[in-house]
Tab-separated table of C-alpha atoms in Angstrom:
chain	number	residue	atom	x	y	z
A	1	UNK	CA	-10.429	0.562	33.360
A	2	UNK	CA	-11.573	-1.140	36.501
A	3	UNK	CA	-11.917	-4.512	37.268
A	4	UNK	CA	-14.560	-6.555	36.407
A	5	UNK	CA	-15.865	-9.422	38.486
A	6	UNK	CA	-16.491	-13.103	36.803
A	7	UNK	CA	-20.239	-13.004	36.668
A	8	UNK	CA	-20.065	-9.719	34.815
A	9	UNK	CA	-18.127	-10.268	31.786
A	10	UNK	CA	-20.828	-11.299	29.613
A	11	UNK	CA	-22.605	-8.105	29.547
A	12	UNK	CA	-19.234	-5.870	29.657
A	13	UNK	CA	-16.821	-7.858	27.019
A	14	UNK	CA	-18.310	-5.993	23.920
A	15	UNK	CA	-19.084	-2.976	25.717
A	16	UNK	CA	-15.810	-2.111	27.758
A	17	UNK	CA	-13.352	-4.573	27.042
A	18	UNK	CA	-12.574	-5.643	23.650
A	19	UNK	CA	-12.888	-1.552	22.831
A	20	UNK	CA	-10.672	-0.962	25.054
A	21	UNK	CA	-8.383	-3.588	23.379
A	22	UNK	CA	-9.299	-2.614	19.993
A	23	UNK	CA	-8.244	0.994	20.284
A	24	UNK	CA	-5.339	0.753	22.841
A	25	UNK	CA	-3.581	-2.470	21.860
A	26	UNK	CA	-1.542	-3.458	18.909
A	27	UNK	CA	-1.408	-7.184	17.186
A	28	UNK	CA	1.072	-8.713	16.057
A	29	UNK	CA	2.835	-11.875	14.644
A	30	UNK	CA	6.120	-13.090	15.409
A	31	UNK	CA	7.232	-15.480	12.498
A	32	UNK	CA	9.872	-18.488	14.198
A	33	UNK	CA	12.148	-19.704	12.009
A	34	UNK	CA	9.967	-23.018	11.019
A	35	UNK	CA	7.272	-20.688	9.605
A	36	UNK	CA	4.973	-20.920	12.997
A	37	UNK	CA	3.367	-17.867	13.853
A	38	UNK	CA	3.223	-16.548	17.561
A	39	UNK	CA	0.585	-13.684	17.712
A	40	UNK	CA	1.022	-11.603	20.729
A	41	UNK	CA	-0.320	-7.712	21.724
A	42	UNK	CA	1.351	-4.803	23.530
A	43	UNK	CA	0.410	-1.543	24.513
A	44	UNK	CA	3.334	0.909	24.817
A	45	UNK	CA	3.132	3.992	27.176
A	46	UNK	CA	4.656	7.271	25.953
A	47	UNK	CA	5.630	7.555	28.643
A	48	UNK	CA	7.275	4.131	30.194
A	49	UNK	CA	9.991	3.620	32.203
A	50	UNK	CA	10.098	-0.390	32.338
A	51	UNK	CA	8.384	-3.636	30.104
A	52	UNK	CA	5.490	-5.910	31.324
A	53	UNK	CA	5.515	-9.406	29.872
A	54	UNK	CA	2.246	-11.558	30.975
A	55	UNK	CA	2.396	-14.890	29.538
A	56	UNK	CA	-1.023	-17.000	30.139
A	57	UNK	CA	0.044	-20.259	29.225
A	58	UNK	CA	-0.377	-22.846	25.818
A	59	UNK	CA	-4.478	-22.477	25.441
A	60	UNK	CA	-4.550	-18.496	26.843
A	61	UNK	CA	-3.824	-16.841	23.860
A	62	UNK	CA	-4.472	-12.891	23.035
A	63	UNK	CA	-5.772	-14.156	19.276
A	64	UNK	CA	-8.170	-16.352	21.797
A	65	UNK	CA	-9.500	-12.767	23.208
């Protein structure tokens, strides 16, 4: 997928980029012991050799996306 400047966004979110999500990454929650829930998505390779962790901060959530 290649990327896509600020001002276009609006038009290409629904049309290229949350499909591409929807059919290449996988949700999840990750339950912490107090019962708070930590959704997060990956997208695993058949192929990988390595792991990728991006971490966007308190606000910047994949759920948000």
């Amino acid at each position: 997928m290649p990327l896509t400047q600020e001002s276009e966004l609006p038009e290409k979110y629904y049309q290229t980029i949350k499909p591409w999500f929807d059919k290449n990454c996988e949700a999840r929650f990750w339950t912490l012991k107090d019962g708070c829930e930590i959704h997060y998505r990956f997208v695993q390779h058949p192929e990988a050799r390595g792991i990728l962790v991006i971490s966007s901060g308190r606000v910047e959530s994949a759920l948000k996306y």
